[in-house]
mmCIF file of C-alpha atoms in Angstrom:
data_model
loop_
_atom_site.group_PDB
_atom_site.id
_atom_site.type_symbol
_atom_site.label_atom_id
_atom_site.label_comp_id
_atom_site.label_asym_id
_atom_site.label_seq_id
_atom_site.Cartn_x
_atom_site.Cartn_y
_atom_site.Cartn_z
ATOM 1 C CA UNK A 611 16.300 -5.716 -6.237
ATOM 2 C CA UNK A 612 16.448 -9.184 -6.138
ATOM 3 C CA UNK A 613 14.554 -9.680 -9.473
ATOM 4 C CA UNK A 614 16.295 -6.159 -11.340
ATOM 5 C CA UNK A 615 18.700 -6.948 -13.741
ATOM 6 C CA UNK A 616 22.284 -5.202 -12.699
ATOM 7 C CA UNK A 617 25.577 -5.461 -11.078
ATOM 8 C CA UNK A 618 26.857 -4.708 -7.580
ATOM 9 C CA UNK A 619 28.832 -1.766 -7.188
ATOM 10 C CA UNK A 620 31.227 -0.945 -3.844
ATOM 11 C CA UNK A 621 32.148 2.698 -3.110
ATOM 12 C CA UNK A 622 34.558 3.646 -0.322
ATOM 13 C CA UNK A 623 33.813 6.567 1.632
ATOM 14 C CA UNK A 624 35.878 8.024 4.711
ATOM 15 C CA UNK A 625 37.955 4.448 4.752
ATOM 16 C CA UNK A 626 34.478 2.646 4.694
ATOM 17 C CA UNK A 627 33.122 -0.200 2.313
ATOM 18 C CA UNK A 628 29.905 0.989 0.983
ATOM 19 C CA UNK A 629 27.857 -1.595 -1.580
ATOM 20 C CA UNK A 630 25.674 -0.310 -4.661
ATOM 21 C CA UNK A 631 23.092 -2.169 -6.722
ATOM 22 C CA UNK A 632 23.144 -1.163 -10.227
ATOM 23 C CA UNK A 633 20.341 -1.287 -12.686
ATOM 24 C CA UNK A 634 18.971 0.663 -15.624
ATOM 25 C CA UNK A 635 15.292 2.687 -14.677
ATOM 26 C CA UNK A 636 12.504 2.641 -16.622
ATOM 27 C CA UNK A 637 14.071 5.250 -19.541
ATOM 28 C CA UNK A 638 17.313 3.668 -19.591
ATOM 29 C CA UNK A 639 19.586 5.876 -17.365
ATOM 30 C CA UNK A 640 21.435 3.997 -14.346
ATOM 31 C CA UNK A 641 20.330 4.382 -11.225
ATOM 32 C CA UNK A 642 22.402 3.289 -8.013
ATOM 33 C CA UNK A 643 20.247 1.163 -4.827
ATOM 34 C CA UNK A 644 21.887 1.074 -1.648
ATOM 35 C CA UNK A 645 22.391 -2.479 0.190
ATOM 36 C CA UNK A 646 24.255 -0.865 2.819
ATOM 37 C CA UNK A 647 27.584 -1.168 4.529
ATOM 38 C CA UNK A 648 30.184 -4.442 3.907
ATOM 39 C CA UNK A 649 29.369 -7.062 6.114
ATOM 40 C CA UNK A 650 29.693 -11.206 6.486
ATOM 41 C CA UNK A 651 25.683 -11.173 5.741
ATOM 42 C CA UNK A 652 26.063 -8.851 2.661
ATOM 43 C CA UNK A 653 28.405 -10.280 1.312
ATOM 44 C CA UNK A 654 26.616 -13.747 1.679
ATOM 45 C CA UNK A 655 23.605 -12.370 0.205
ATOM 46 C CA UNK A 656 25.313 -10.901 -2.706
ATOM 47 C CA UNK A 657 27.167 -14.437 -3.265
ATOM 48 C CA UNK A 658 23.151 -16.080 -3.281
ATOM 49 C CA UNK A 659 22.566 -13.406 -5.806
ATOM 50 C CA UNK A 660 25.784 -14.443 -7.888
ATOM 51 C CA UNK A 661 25.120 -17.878 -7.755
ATOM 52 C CA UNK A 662 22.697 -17.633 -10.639
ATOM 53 C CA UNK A 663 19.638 -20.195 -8.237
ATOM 54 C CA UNK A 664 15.984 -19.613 -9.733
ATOM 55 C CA UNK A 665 14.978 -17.219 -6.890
ATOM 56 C CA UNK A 666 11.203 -16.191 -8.973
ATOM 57 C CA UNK A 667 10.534 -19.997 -9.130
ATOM 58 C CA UNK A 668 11.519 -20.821 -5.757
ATOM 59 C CA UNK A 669 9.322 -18.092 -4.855
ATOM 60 C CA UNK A 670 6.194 -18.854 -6.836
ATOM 61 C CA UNK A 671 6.423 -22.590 -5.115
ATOM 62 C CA UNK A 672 6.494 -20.990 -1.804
ATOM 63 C CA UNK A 673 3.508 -19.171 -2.177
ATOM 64 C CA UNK A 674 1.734 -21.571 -3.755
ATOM 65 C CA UNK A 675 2.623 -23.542 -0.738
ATOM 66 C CA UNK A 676 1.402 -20.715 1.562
ATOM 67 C CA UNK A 677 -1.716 -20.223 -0.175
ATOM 68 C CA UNK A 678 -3.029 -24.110 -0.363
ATOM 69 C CA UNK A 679 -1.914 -24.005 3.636
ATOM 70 C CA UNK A 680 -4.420 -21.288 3.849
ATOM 71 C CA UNK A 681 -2.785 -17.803 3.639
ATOM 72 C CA UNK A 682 -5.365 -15.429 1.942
ATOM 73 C CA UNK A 683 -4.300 -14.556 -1.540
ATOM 74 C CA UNK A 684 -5.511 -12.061 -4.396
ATOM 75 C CA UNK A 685 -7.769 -13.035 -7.718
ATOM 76 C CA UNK A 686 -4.968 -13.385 -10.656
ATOM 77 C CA UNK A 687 -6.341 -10.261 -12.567
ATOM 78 C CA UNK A 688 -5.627 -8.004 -10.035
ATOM 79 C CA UNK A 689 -2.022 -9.486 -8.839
ATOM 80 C CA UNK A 690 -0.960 -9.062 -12.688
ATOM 81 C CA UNK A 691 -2.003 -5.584 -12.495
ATOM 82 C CA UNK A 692 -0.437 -4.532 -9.334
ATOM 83 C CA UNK A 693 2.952 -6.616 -10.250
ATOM 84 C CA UNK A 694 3.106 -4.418 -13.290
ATOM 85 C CA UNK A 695 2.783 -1.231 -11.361
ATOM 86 C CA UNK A 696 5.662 -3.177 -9.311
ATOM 87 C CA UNK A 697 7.635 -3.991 -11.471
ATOM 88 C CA UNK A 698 7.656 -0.958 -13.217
ATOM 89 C CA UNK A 699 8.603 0.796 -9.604
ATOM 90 C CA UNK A 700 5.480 2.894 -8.648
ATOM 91 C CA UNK A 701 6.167 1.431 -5.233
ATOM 92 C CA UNK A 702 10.147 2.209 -5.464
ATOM 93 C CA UNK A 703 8.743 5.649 -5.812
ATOM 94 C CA UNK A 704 7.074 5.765 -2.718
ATOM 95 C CA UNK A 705 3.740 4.830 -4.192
ATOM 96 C CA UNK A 706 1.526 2.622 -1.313
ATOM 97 C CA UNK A 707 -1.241 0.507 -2.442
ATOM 98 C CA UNK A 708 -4.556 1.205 -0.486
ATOM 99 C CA UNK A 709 -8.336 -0.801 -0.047
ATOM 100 C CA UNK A 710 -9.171 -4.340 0.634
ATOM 101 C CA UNK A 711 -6.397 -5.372 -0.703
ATOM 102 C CA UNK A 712 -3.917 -4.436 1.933
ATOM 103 C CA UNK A 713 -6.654 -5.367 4.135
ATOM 104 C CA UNK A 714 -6.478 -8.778 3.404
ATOM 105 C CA UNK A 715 -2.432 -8.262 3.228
ATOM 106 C CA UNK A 716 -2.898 -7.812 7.020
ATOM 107 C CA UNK A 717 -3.408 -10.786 7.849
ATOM 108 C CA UNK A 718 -0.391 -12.819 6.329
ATOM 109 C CA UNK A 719 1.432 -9.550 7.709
ATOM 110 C CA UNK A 720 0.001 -10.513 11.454
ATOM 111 C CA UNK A 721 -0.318 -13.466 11.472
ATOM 112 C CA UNK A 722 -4.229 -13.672 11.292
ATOM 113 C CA UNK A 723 -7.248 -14.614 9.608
ATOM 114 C CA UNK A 724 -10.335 -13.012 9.522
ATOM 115 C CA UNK A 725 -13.347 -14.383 9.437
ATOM 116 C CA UNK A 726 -14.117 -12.328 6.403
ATOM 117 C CA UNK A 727 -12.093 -10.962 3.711
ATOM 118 C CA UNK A 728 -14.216 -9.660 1.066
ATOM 119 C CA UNK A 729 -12.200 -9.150 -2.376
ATOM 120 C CA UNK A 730 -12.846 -5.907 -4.276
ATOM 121 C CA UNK A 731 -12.859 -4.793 -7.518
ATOM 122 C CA UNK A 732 -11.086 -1.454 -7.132
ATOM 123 C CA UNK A 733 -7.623 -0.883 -6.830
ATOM 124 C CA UNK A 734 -6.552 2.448 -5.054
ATOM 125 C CA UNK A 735 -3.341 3.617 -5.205
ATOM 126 C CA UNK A 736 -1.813 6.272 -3.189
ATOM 127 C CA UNK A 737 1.806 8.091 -3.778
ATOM 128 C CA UNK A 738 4.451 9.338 -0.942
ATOM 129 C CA UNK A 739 2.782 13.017 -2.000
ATOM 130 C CA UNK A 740 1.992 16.449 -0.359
ATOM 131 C CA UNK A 741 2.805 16.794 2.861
ATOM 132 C CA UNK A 742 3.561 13.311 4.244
ATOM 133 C CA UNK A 743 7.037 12.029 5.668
ATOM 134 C CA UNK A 744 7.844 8.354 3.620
ATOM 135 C CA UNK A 745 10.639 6.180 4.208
ATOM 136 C CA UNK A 746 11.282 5.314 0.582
ATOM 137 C CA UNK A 747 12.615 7.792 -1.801
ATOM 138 C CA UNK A 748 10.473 9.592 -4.809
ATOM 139 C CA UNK A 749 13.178 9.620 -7.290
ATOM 140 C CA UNK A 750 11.901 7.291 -9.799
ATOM 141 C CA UNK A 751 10.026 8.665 -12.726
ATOM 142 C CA UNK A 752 7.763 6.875 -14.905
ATOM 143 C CA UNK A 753 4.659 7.124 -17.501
ATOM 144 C CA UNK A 754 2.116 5.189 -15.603
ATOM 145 C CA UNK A 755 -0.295 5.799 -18.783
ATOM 146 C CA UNK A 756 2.332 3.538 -20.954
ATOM 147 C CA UNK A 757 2.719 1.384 -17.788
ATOM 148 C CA UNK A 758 -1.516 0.594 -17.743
ATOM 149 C CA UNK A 759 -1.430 0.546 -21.376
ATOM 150 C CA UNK A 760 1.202 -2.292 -21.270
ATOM 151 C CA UNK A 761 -0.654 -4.590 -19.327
ATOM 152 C CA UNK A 762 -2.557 -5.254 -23.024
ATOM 153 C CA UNK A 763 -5.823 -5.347 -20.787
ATOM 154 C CA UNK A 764 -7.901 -2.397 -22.645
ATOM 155 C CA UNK A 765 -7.852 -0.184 -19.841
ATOM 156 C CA UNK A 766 -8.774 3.515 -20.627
ATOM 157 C CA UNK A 767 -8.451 6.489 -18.784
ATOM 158 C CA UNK A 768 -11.873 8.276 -17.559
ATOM 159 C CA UNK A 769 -12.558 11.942 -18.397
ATOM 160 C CA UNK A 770 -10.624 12.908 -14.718
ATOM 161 C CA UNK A 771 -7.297 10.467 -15.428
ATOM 162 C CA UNK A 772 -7.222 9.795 -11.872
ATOM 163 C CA UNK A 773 -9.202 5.922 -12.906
ATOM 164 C CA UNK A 774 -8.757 3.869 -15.382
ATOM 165 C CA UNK A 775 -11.628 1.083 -16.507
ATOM 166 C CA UNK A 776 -12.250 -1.766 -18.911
ATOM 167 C CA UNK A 777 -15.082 -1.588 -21.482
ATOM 168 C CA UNK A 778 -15.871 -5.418 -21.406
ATOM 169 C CA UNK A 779 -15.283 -5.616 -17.684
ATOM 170 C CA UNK A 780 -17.160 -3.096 -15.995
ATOM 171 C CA UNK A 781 -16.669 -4.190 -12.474
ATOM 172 C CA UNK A 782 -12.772 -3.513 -12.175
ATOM 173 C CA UNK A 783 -10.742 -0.370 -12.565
ATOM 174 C CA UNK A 784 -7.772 0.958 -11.226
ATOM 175 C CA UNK A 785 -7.842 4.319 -8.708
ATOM 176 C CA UNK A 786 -5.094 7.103 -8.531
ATOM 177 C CA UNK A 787 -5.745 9.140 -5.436
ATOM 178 C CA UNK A 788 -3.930 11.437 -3.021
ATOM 179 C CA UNK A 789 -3.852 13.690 -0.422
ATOM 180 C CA UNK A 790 -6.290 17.014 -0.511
ATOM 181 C CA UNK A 791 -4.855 20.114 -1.294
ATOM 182 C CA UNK A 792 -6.225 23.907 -1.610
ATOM 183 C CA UNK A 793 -7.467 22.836 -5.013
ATOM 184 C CA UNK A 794 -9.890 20.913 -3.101
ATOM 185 C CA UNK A 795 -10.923 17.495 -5.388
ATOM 186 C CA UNK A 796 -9.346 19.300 -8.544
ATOM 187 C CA UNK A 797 -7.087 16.532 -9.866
ATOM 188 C CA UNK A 798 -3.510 16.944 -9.309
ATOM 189 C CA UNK A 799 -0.701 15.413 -11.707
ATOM 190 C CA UNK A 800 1.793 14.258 -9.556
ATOM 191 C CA UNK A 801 5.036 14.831 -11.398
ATOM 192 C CA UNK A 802 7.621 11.681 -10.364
ATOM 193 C CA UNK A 803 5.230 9.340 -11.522
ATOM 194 C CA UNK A 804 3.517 11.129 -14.118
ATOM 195 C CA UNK A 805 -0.005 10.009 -12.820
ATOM 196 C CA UNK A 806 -3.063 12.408 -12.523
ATOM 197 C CA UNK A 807 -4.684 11.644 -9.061
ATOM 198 C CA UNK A 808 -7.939 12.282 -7.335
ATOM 199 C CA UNK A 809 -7.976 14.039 -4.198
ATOM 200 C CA UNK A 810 -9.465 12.584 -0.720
ATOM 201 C CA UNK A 811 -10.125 13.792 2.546
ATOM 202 C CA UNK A 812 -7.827 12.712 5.532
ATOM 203 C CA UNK A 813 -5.588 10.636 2.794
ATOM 204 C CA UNK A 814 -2.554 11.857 4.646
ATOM 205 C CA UNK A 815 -2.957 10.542 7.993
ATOM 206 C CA UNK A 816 -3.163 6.561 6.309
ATOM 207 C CA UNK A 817 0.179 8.127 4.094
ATOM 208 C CA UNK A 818 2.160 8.703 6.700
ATOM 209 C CA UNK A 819 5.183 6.346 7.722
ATOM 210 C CA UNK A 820 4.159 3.444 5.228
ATOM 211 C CA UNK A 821 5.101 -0.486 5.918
ATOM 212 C CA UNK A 822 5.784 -2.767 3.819
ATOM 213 C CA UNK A 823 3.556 -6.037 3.341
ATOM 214 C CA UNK A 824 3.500 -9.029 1.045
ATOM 215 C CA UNK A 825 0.186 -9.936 -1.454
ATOM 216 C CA UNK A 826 0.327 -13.507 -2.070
ATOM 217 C CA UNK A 827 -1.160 -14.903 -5.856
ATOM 218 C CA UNK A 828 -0.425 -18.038 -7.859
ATOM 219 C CA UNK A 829 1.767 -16.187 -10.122
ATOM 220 C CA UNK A 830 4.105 -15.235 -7.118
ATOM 221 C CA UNK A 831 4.822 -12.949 -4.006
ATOM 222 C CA UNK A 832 3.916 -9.129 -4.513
ATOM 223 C CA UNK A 833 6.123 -6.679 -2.080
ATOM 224 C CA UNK A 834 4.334 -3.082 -1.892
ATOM 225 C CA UNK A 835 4.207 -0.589 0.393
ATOM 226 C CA UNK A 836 0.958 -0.006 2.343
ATOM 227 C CA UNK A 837 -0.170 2.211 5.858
ATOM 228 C CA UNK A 838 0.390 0.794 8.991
ATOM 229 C CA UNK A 839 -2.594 -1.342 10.206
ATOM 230 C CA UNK A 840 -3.294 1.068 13.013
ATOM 231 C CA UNK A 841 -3.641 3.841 10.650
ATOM 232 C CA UNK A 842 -5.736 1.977 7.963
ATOM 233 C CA UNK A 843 -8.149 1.392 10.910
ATOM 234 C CA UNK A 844 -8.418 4.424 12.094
ATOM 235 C CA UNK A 845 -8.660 5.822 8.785
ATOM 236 C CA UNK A 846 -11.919 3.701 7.964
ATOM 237 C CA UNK A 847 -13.579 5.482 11.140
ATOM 238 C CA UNK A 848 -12.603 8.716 9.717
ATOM 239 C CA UNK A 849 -14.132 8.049 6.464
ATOM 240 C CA UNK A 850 -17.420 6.672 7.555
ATOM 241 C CA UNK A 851 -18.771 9.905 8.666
ATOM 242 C CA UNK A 852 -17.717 11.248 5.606
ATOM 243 C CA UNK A 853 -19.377 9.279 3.257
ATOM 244 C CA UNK A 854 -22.973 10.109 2.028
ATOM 245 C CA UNK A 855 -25.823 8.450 2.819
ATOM 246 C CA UNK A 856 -26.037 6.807 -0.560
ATOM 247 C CA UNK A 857 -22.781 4.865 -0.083
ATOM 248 C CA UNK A 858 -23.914 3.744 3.747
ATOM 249 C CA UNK A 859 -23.189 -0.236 1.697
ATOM 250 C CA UNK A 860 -19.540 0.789 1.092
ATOM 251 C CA UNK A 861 -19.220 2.731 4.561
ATOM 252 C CA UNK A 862 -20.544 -0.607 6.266
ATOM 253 C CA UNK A 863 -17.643 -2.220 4.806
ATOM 254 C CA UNK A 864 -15.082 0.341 6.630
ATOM 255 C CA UNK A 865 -16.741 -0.219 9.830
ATOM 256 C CA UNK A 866 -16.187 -4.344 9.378
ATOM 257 C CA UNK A 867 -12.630 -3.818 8.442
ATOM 258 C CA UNK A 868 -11.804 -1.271 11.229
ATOM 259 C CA UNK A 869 -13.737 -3.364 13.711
ATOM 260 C CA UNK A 870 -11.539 -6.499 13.062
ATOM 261 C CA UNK A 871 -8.284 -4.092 13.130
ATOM 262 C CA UNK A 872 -8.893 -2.443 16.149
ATOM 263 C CA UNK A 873 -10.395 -5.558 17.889
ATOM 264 C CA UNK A 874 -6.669 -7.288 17.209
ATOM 265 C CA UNK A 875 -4.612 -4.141 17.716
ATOM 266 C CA UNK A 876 -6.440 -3.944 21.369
ATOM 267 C CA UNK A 877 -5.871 -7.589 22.640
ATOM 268 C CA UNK A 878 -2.115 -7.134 21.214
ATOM 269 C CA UNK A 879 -0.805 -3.649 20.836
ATOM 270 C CA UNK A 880 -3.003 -0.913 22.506
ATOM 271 C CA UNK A 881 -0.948 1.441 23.570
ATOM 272 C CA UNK A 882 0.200 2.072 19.595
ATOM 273 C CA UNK A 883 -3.297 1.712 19.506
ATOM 274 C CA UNK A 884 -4.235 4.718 21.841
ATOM 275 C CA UNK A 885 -1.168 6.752 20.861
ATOM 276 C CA UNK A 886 -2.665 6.467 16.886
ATOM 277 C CA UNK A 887 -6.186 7.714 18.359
ATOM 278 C CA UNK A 888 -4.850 10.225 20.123
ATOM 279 C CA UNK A 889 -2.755 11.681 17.784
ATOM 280 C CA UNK A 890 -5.946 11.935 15.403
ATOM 281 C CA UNK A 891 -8.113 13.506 17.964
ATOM 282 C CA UNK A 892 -5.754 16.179 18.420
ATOM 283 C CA UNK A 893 -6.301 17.312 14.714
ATOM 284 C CA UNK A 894 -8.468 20.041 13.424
ATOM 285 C CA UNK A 895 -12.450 19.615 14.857
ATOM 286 C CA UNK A 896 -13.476 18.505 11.534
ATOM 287 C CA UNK A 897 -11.603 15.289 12.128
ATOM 288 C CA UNK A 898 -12.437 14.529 15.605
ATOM 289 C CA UNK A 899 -16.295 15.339 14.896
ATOM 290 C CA UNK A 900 -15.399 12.410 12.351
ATOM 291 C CA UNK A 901 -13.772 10.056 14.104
ATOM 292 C CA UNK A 902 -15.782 10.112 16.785
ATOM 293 C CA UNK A 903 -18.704 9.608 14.793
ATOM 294 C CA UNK A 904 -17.483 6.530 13.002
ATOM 295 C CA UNK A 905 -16.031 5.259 16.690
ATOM 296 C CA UNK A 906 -19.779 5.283 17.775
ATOM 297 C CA UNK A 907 -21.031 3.907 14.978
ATOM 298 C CA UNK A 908 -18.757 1.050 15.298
ATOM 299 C CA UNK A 909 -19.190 0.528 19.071
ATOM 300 C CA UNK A 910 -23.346 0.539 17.990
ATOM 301 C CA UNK A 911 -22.701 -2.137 15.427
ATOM 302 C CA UNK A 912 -19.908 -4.249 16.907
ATOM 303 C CA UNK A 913 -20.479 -3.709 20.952
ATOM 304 C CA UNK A 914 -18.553 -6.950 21.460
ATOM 305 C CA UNK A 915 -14.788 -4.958 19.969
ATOM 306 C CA UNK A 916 -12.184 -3.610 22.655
ATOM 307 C CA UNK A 917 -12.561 0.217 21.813
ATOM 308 C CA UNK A 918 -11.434 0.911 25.616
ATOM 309 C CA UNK A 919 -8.102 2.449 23.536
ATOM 310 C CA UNK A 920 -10.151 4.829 22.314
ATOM 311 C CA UNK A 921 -10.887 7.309 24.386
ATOM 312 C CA UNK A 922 -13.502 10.325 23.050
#
């Protein structure tokens, strides 16, 4: 909230000091954040805020700091998009940002660097939806149709509304998806934000219990929420056995970026590691056919990754 225009707000409840941000939402009504209960470090926090310093600038310098010492960052035209969706709080909503992008997001968030981080032109976005347990609140609604159509970029919904694309730049477009449901890939609006979105397979299992991570671009930090790198991994084997034989290029990918997960998570964390695998195993035989497909498939490709956490 540091960045939301507003005022702080105290409530007492049962004899205790309780402290409020307060800022208008996207249609004008207030809406109430909660910092948490009155403390020496709230209250010096809230003083910083008072104080009136540049905290965007100071920001921006630090990450362009971070990025010329190295830190992996995203192209501009795809920070000003996600910002926007930011900004305008898809991610307040419990919306988590999915693909390379988090991918590359890992490593800033570990501490890491890979030896390679292929951009990508999509952006897949994922909301807290059907069936899966988030730590951040839906209650935000929004129009994300106006919110695209304010970036002024000429993006235009496709016949489905679950992607938007650009006539004069073919290569980039922006992805709604979710969880499946008995409609099986019928789009499904989802109503807090709005947003039509597109269906996929074993979405839930990357949806559940979301982190948050930090993109870094020129124009400044980008907070969002994002799955756990355990479950992204994970996920990636799951999804390479589901993917035709025509998008083998695009599956290759998933095994790269699950190999270089997994191969960290081992040396570092395995027993979240093998309690992750296990608990995906122990879901319905259409998953476990899959993940054990992918898990050979990566052991064929990359023999020289840890996969001793993963036990068929």
């Amino acid at each position: 909230m540091a960045e939301l225009p507003g005022s702080f707000s105290k409530k007492v409840v049962k004899g205790r000091e309780y402290w409020y941000y307060q800022t208008p939402d996207l249609t004008g009504r207030q809406m109430q954040i909660f910092l948490g209960s009155a403390s020496d470090e709230l209250t010096e926090l809230m003083a910083l805020h008072r104080s009136g310093d540049d905290k965007k600038v100071h920001l921006r310098q630090l990450t362009r700091q971070a990025i010329a010492a190295g830190c992996p960052s995203i192209v501009a035209a795809h920070a000003k998009i996600i910002e926007r969706l930011a900004d305008a709080g898809f991610f307040r909503a419990g919306g988590i940002l999915m693909g390379t992008h988090v991918y590359m997001a890992y490593q800033n968030y570990l501490g890491i660097r890979w030896q390679s981080a292929a951009q990508t032109v999509d952006l897949d976005s994922a909301p807290a939806g059907r069936n899966v347990s988030v730590a951040i609140p839906s209650d935000v609604t929004m129009d994300m149709g106006s919110e695209i159509e304010a970036l002024k970029r000429g993006f235009v919904p496709v016949k489905s509304l679950t992607t938007y694309v650009k006539s004069d730049e073919q290569d980039l477009q922006i992805d709604f998806v979710t969880c499946s449901h008995r409609g099986g890939d019928t789009p499904v609006l989802i109503k807090a934000l709005n947003a039509t979105m597109q269906p996929l397979k074993f979405m839930e299992f990357s949806m559940e219990a979301p982190i948050q991570v930090t993109l870094l671009a020129q124009r400044g930090p980008i907070t969002v929420n994002a799955p756990p790198p355990e479950k992204y991994a994970l996920h990636k084997l799951l999804v390479y056995g589901e993917r035709p034989q025509n998008m083998r290029v695009k599956a290759t990918k998933d095994l790269a970026q699950a190999a270089s997960l997994i191969d960290y998570l081992a040396k570092h964390d395995s027993e979240l590691l093998s309690q992750t695998w296990d608990g995906l195993i122990s879901q319905e035989p259409g998953w476990r056919s899959r993940a054990i497909e992918g898990l050979k498939a990566l052991k064929e490709r990359y023999p020289g990754v840890d996969t001793s956490a993963l036990l068929e």
